[in-house]
């Protein structure tokens, strides 16, 4: 199977640069696998496709304001640091630009000394391991000094950091938002729960690898990035109870999907677990947990459009994307939603 099989032509003006003021007012394309029908709705209409006993699974990770601008101590040279993964309390793996200005032993100052980092080592791939020094609470300092690490296709400055967080974000750790969840409001969640639909939380800390292009022409040669997940016992029980009693499992986003498929056995039982997943879902994959998927529109030739194609079939998925382009939906992180129904 070729990467080019998942290409579609996207006009640049359809890439959403800013979030809508009302989260739930985003458009939503509803695609039904059984009938191959496509319906144009708005996100708040999702209630009409849910029924009592169903279960929605959300990813409650919280995006860190992980982009820091600093200067090299001694020279004043500007250095940008992007936090990738926490290795210990004060030690992080980071991406540094320009890398030649951050050698082991160098120190970087942020916010006129409110935060300082020492470069400990350069690791495979060119990333650095750094150790921070500071007075106070690291997360509070990061909230003050850091910027949201928006995807490279978003060129506008984000005025409100909270618009790149879901309303249910809880656990710090992501370098990118689980964007399918950005459409929910607290009011919509309450209305859904009042219908008898259960909401289960999982956590998957989204890495920047989610934006990494597939460079191999044969998709089987692509190496997936690794991301850390947690599924608690009580949340697994909520999902298993819904499945046992005939409810459908709606994954909110590809991150929730990858988490669920990483912790579900061949009998369809979700297990509490934590760890790292590199699961790569592409056509031919048999889903064990997910029945329906809510997601945004993804980049051409990405692993995310391959995941959707595994659930809905490649031909129908590409038809949905062609329809979305024709109807001028808003694409990518701040764009519109798609609800994929299989049953």
Short mmCIF file of C-alpha atoms in Angstrom, two decimals:
data_model
loop_
_atom_site.label_atom_id
_atom_site.label_comp_id
_atom_site.label_asym_id
_atom_site.label_seq_id
_atom_site.Cartn_x
_atom_site.Cartn_y
_atom_site.Cartn_z
CA UNK A 1 0.00 0.00 0.00
CA UNK A 2 1.46 3.34 -1.08
CA UNK A 3 1.56 6.61 0.81
CA UNK A 4 0.42 8.38 -2.36
CA UNK A 5 -2.85 6.39 -2.21
CA UNK A 6 -3.86 8.73 0.62
CA UNK A 7 -3.21 12.01 -1.19
CA UNK A 8 -5.92 14.57 -1.84
CA UNK A 9 -5.71 18.10 -3.20
CA UNK A 10 -6.37 20.72 -0.51
CA UNK A 11 -6.59 24.44 -1.31
CA UNK A 12 -4.44 26.35 1.17
CA UNK A 13 -7.25 28.75 2.04
CA UNK A 14 -9.21 25.88 3.62
CA UNK A 15 -6.60 25.42 6.38
CA UNK A 16 -8.18 27.01 9.46
CA UNK A 17 -5.89 29.59 11.04
CA UNK A 18 -8.02 30.54 14.04
CA UNK A 19 -10.59 28.76 16.22
CA UNK A 20 -14.25 29.73 16.08
CA UNK A 21 -15.54 31.79 19.00
CA UNK A 22 -18.24 29.19 19.75
CA UNK A 23 -16.58 25.77 19.90
CA UNK A 24 -19.75 23.77 19.19
CA UNK A 25 -20.68 25.86 16.14
CA UNK A 26 -18.10 24.11 13.96
CA UNK A 27 -19.51 22.29 10.99
CA UNK A 28 -19.66 18.50 11.15
CA UNK A 29 -19.74 16.17 8.18
CA UNK A 30 -21.53 12.95 9.15
CA UNK A 31 -20.40 9.93 7.11
CA UNK A 32 -22.32 6.64 7.44
CA UNK A 33 -20.40 3.54 6.38
CA UNK A 34 -23.51 1.37 6.07
CA UNK A 35 -25.37 3.68 3.67
CA UNK A 36 -22.40 5.67 2.29
CA UNK A 37 -24.49 8.77 2.88
CA UNK A 38 -22.95 12.09 3.87
CA UNK A 39 -24.86 14.72 5.85
CA UNK A 40 -23.83 18.29 6.63
CA UNK A 41 -24.51 19.33 10.22
CA UNK A 42 -22.98 21.36 13.06
CA UNK A 43 -21.07 19.87 15.96
CA UNK A 44 -23.76 20.53 18.57
CA UNK A 45 -25.99 18.20 16.49
CA UNK A 46 -23.86 15.24 17.61
CA UNK A 47 -26.53 14.57 20.25
CA UNK A 48 -28.86 13.37 17.48
CA UNK A 49 -26.46 10.53 16.64
CA UNK A 50 -26.06 9.31 20.22
CA UNK A 51 -28.39 7.16 22.30
CA UNK A 52 -28.62 6.08 25.93
CA UNK A 53 -26.08 3.39 26.70
CA UNK A 54 -23.46 4.65 24.25
CA UNK A 55 -20.03 5.63 25.55
CA UNK A 56 -17.90 8.58 24.46
CA UNK A 57 -14.16 8.22 25.10
CA UNK A 58 -12.20 11.46 25.44
CA UNK A 59 -8.49 12.17 25.82
CA UNK A 60 -8.01 14.43 28.85
CA UNK A 61 -4.38 15.34 28.20
CA UNK A 62 -3.41 18.99 28.63
CA UNK A 63 -1.11 20.81 26.23
CA UNK A 64 1.97 22.35 27.75
CA UNK A 65 2.94 25.87 26.59
CA UNK A 66 6.07 24.07 25.47
CA UNK A 67 7.79 26.62 23.20
CA UNK A 68 10.31 28.79 25.06
CA UNK A 69 12.38 31.68 23.73
CA UNK A 70 15.68 32.27 25.50
CA UNK A 71 19.22 33.50 25.11
CA UNK A 72 22.50 31.67 25.47
CA UNK A 73 24.26 32.81 28.62
CA UNK A 74 27.50 34.58 27.72
CA UNK A 75 26.68 35.43 24.11
CA UNK A 76 23.06 36.61 24.15
CA UNK A 77 22.32 34.53 21.03
CA UNK A 78 18.60 33.78 20.62
CA UNK A 79 17.63 30.12 21.14
CA UNK A 80 14.21 28.50 20.81
CA UNK A 81 13.52 25.41 22.92
CA UNK A 82 10.58 23.08 22.40
CA UNK A 83 9.79 20.64 25.22
CA UNK A 84 9.21 17.11 23.87
CA UNK A 85 9.29 14.64 26.77
CA UNK A 86 9.87 14.88 30.51
CA UNK A 87 12.63 12.52 31.64
CA UNK A 88 12.61 13.43 35.35
CA UNK A 89 11.29 16.27 37.51
CA UNK A 90 13.58 18.91 35.96
CA UNK A 91 15.11 17.06 33.02
CA UNK A 92 13.56 17.16 29.54
CA UNK A 93 14.22 16.00 26.02
CA UNK A 94 13.91 19.08 23.80
CA UNK A 95 14.22 20.31 20.25
CA UNK A 96 16.57 23.29 20.01
CA UNK A 97 16.87 25.85 17.21
CA UNK A 98 19.52 26.63 16.15
CA UNK A 99 21.13 23.46 17.43
CA UNK A 100 24.70 24.67 16.86
CA UNK A 101 24.19 27.22 19.63
CA UNK A 102 23.27 24.60 22.24
CA UNK A 103 26.18 22.31 23.02
CA UNK A 104 26.63 20.24 26.19
CA UNK A 105 27.59 22.56 29.03
CA UNK A 106 25.89 25.62 27.53
CA UNK A 107 23.34 27.49 29.62
CA UNK A 108 20.16 29.14 28.34
CA UNK A 109 18.23 31.87 30.16
CA UNK A 110 14.49 32.46 29.75
CA UNK A 111 12.41 35.40 30.98
CA UNK A 112 15.45 37.40 32.09
CA UNK A 113 16.57 34.63 34.41
CA UNK A 114 13.24 33.42 35.78
CA UNK A 115 14.13 30.07 34.23
CA UNK A 116 17.52 28.69 33.30
CA UNK A 117 18.56 25.47 31.56
CA UNK A 118 21.82 23.61 31.13
CA UNK A 119 22.39 21.43 28.07
CA UNK A 120 23.45 18.01 29.34
CA UNK A 121 23.84 16.02 26.13
CA UNK A 122 22.98 15.67 22.47
CA UNK A 123 21.10 12.46 21.67
CA UNK A 124 20.37 10.50 18.51
CA UNK A 125 18.37 12.55 16.05
CA UNK A 126 19.86 15.83 17.24
CA UNK A 127 17.54 16.50 20.20
CA UNK A 128 19.01 17.68 23.50
CA UNK A 129 18.63 16.63 27.12
CA UNK A 130 18.49 19.72 29.33
CA UNK A 131 18.06 20.35 33.06
CA UNK A 132 16.07 23.34 34.30
CA UNK A 133 16.82 25.48 37.35
CA UNK A 134 14.26 27.86 38.83
CA UNK A 135 12.67 29.20 42.00
CA UNK A 136 9.01 28.36 42.53
CA UNK A 137 6.72 25.98 40.60
CA UNK A 138 7.93 24.91 37.16
CA UNK A 139 4.43 24.64 35.66
CA UNK A 140 3.53 28.17 36.80
CA UNK A 141 6.73 29.57 35.28
CA UNK A 142 6.06 27.67 32.06
CA UNK A 143 2.52 29.07 31.88
CA UNK A 144 3.99 32.56 32.18
CA UNK A 145 6.89 32.24 29.74
CA UNK A 146 5.87 29.51 27.31
CA UNK A 147 3.91 29.64 24.09
CA UNK A 148 1.57 26.99 22.71
CA UNK A 149 3.43 24.81 20.16
CA UNK A 150 0.95 25.30 17.32
CA UNK A 151 1.31 23.09 14.23
CA UNK A 152 3.52 24.47 11.42
CA UNK A 153 0.53 25.04 9.13
CA UNK A 154 -0.96 27.59 11.57
CA UNK A 155 0.75 30.91 10.94
CA UNK A 156 -1.53 33.21 12.98
CA UNK A 157 -0.67 34.02 16.59
CA UNK A 158 -3.05 32.47 19.12
CA UNK A 159 -4.38 35.20 21.42
CA UNK A 160 -6.02 32.89 23.99
CA UNK A 161 -3.96 29.86 25.05
CA UNK A 162 -7.09 28.10 26.33
CA UNK A 163 -8.49 27.79 22.80
CA UNK A 164 -5.81 25.17 22.12
CA UNK A 165 -7.01 23.18 25.14
CA UNK A 166 -10.10 21.01 25.43
CA UNK A 167 -12.53 22.12 28.13
CA UNK A 168 -11.81 18.84 29.94
CA UNK A 169 -7.99 19.00 29.72
CA UNK A 170 -6.54 17.73 32.99
CA UNK A 171 -3.15 16.00 32.82
CA UNK A 172 -0.12 18.02 31.63
CA UNK A 173 2.07 16.40 29.03
CA UNK A 174 1.11 17.03 25.40
CA UNK A 175 3.03 18.94 22.75
CA UNK A 176 -0.14 19.15 20.64
CA UNK A 177 -3.86 19.19 21.35
CA UNK A 178 -6.22 16.24 20.77
CA UNK A 179 -8.07 18.54 18.40
CA UNK A 180 -11.29 16.54 17.91
CA UNK A 181 -12.14 17.43 21.50
CA UNK A 182 -11.84 21.18 20.91
CA UNK A 183 -15.45 21.26 19.68
CA UNK A 184 -16.98 20.30 23.03
CA UNK A 185 -18.34 22.86 25.49
CA UNK A 186 -19.20 22.17 29.16
CA UNK A 187 -22.87 22.70 28.33
CA UNK A 188 -22.81 20.20 25.46
CA UNK A 189 -21.12 17.60 27.67
CA UNK A 190 -23.81 18.01 30.33
CA UNK A 191 -26.56 17.61 27.71
CA UNK A 192 -24.95 14.43 26.39
CA UNK A 193 -24.60 12.94 29.87
CA UNK A 194 -28.25 13.80 30.60
CA UNK A 195 -29.20 11.58 27.65
CA UNK A 196 -27.74 8.53 29.43
CA UNK A 197 -24.50 8.54 27.43
CA UNK A 198 -21.44 7.70 29.55
CA UNK A 199 -18.20 9.64 29.13
CA UNK A 200 -14.94 7.81 29.81
CA UNK A 201 -11.54 9.48 30.14
CA UNK A 202 -8.26 8.16 28.85
CA UNK A 203 -4.95 10.00 28.65
CA UNK A 204 -2.52 10.00 25.75
CA UNK A 205 0.15 12.68 25.69
CA UNK A 206 0.33 13.79 22.07
CA UNK A 207 3.85 14.18 20.69
CA UNK A 208 5.05 16.32 17.81
CA UNK A 209 5.52 13.11 15.88
CA UNK A 210 1.83 13.38 15.10
CA UNK A 211 2.82 16.02 12.51
CA UNK A 212 5.70 13.99 11.11
CA UNK A 213 5.13 13.31 7.39
CA UNK A 214 5.20 9.77 6.04
CA UNK A 215 8.29 9.85 3.84
CA UNK A 216 8.35 6.19 2.82
CA UNK A 217 6.39 5.35 -0.33
CA UNK A 218 5.48 1.95 1.15
CA UNK A 219 3.51 2.77 4.31
CA UNK A 220 4.80 -0.41 6.01
CA UNK A 221 8.27 1.16 6.06
CA UNK A 222 7.06 4.09 8.16
CA UNK A 223 8.17 4.04 11.81
CA UNK A 224 5.52 5.42 14.17
CA UNK A 225 6.39 7.79 16.99
CA UNK A 226 5.88 6.62 20.57
CA UNK A 227 3.39 8.29 22.94
CA UNK A 228 2.63 7.74 26.62
CA UNK A 229 -0.89 6.67 27.67
CA UNK A 230 -2.84 5.91 30.85
CA UNK A 231 -6.18 4.08 31.16
CA UNK A 232 -7.52 3.87 34.71
CA UNK A 233 -9.45 0.86 36.01
CA UNK A 234 -12.73 2.73 36.61
CA UNK A 235 -12.66 4.21 33.11
CA UNK A 236 -12.03 0.80 31.52
CA UNK A 237 -15.04 -0.50 33.45
CA UNK A 238 -17.26 2.27 32.03
CA UNK A 239 -16.27 1.34 28.46
CA UNK A 240 -16.61 -2.41 29.04
CA UNK A 241 -20.03 -1.96 30.66
CA UNK A 242 -21.28 0.01 27.66
CA UNK A 243 -19.99 -2.59 25.21
CA UNK A 244 -21.43 -5.50 27.24
CA UNK A 245 -24.87 -3.87 27.23
CA UNK A 246 -24.98 -3.12 23.52
CA UNK A 247 -23.75 0.46 23.60
CA UNK A 248 -21.51 1.85 20.89
CA UNK A 249 -18.02 3.18 21.65
CA UNK A 250 -17.39 6.64 20.17
CA UNK A 251 -13.71 7.60 20.18
CA UNK A 252 -13.17 11.35 20.24
CA UNK A 253 -10.11 11.73 18.06
CA UNK A 254 -7.37 9.53 16.71
CA UNK A 255 -5.48 9.76 20.02
CA UNK A 256 -8.37 8.18 21.94
CA UNK A 257 -8.63 5.59 19.17
CA UNK A 258 -4.96 4.65 19.36
CA UNK A 259 -5.14 4.43 23.16
CA UNK A 260 -8.20 2.19 23.14
CA UNK A 261 -6.83 -0.10 20.46
CA UNK A 262 -3.58 -0.40 22.45
CA UNK A 263 -5.30 -1.67 25.62
CA UNK A 264 -8.11 -3.83 24.21
CA UNK A 265 -7.73 -7.59 23.81
CA UNK A 266 -9.05 -9.73 20.97
CA UNK A 267 -12.26 -10.37 22.90
CA UNK A 268 -13.00 -6.64 22.95
CA UNK A 269 -12.22 -6.16 26.64
CA UNK A 270 -10.52 -2.88 27.59
CA UNK A 271 -7.82 -3.28 30.25
CA UNK A 272 -6.46 -0.67 32.64
CA UNK A 273 -2.84 -0.01 31.70
CA UNK A 274 -0.17 2.60 31.20
CA UNK A 275 2.87 2.70 28.99
CA UNK A 276 4.09 3.71 25.55
CA UNK A 277 2.32 2.91 22.31
CA UNK A 278 3.59 2.98 18.74
CA UNK A 279 0.47 1.41 17.26
CA UNK A 280 0.09 2.12 13.54
CA UNK A 281 -3.47 1.69 12.28
CA UNK A 282 -3.93 1.46 8.51
CA UNK A 283 -6.34 -0.34 6.13
CA UNK A 284 -6.54 -4.03 6.91
CA UNK A 285 -6.53 -3.43 10.66
CA UNK A 286 -9.39 -5.03 12.63
CA UNK A 287 -10.75 -2.70 15.29
CA UNK A 288 -11.24 -4.23 18.73
CA UNK A 289 -12.76 -1.33 20.68
CA UNK A 290 -13.90 1.56 18.51
CA UNK A 291 -17.26 1.61 16.74
CA UNK A 292 -17.52 5.27 15.72
CA UNK A 293 -15.03 8.11 15.42
CA UNK A 294 -15.19 11.88 15.79
CA UNK A 295 -12.18 13.60 14.30
CA UNK A 296 -11.03 16.65 12.39
CA UNK A 297 -9.87 16.57 8.77
CA UNK A 298 -6.26 15.45 8.52
CA UNK A 299 -3.26 16.16 6.31
CA UNK A 300 -2.92 14.34 3.00
CA UNK A 301 -0.73 11.21 3.19
CA UNK A 302 -0.70 11.29 7.01
CA UNK A 303 -0.92 8.33 9.39
CA UNK A 304 -4.15 9.89 10.69
CA UNK A 305 -5.99 9.71 7.37
CA UNK A 306 -4.71 6.13 7.14
CA UNK A 307 -6.32 5.39 10.51
CA UNK A 308 -9.65 6.79 9.32
CA UNK A 309 -9.34 4.72 6.16
CA UNK A 310 -8.85 1.59 8.26
CA UNK A 311 -12.20 2.23 9.94
CA UNK A 312 -14.21 3.48 6.98
CA UNK A 313 -12.44 1.98 3.97
CA UNK A 314 -9.98 3.93 1.84
CA UNK A 315 -12.33 4.64 -1.07
CA UNK A 316 -15.16 5.98 1.09
CA UNK A 317 -12.73 8.00 3.22
CA UNK A 318 -11.29 9.72 0.16
CA UNK A 319 -14.82 10.42 -1.08
CA UNK A 320 -15.60 12.09 2.26
CA UNK A 321 -12.50 14.27 1.97
CA UNK A 322 -13.38 15.25 -1.60
CA UNK A 323 -16.85 16.24 -0.38
CA UNK A 324 -15.35 18.28 2.45
CA UNK A 325 -13.11 20.17 0.02
CA UNK A 326 -16.02 20.75 -2.36
CA UNK A 327 -18.21 22.10 0.47
CA UNK A 328 -15.31 24.22 1.77
CA UNK A 329 -15.04 22.78 5.25
CA UNK A 330 -12.29 24.17 7.49
CA UNK A 331 -9.35 21.76 7.79
CA UNK A 332 -6.85 20.60 10.42
CA UNK A 333 -6.41 21.56 14.08
CA UNK A 334 -8.76 24.58 14.28
CA UNK A 335 -11.04 23.21 11.56
CA UNK A 336 -14.36 21.45 11.39
CA UNK A 337 -15.27 17.95 12.55
CA UNK A 338 -16.27 14.69 10.90
CA UNK A 339 -18.40 12.02 12.53
CA UNK A 340 -17.73 8.56 11.12
CA UNK A 341 -20.47 6.03 11.87
CA UNK A 342 -20.03 2.30 11.34
CA UNK A 343 -23.20 1.13 13.10
#
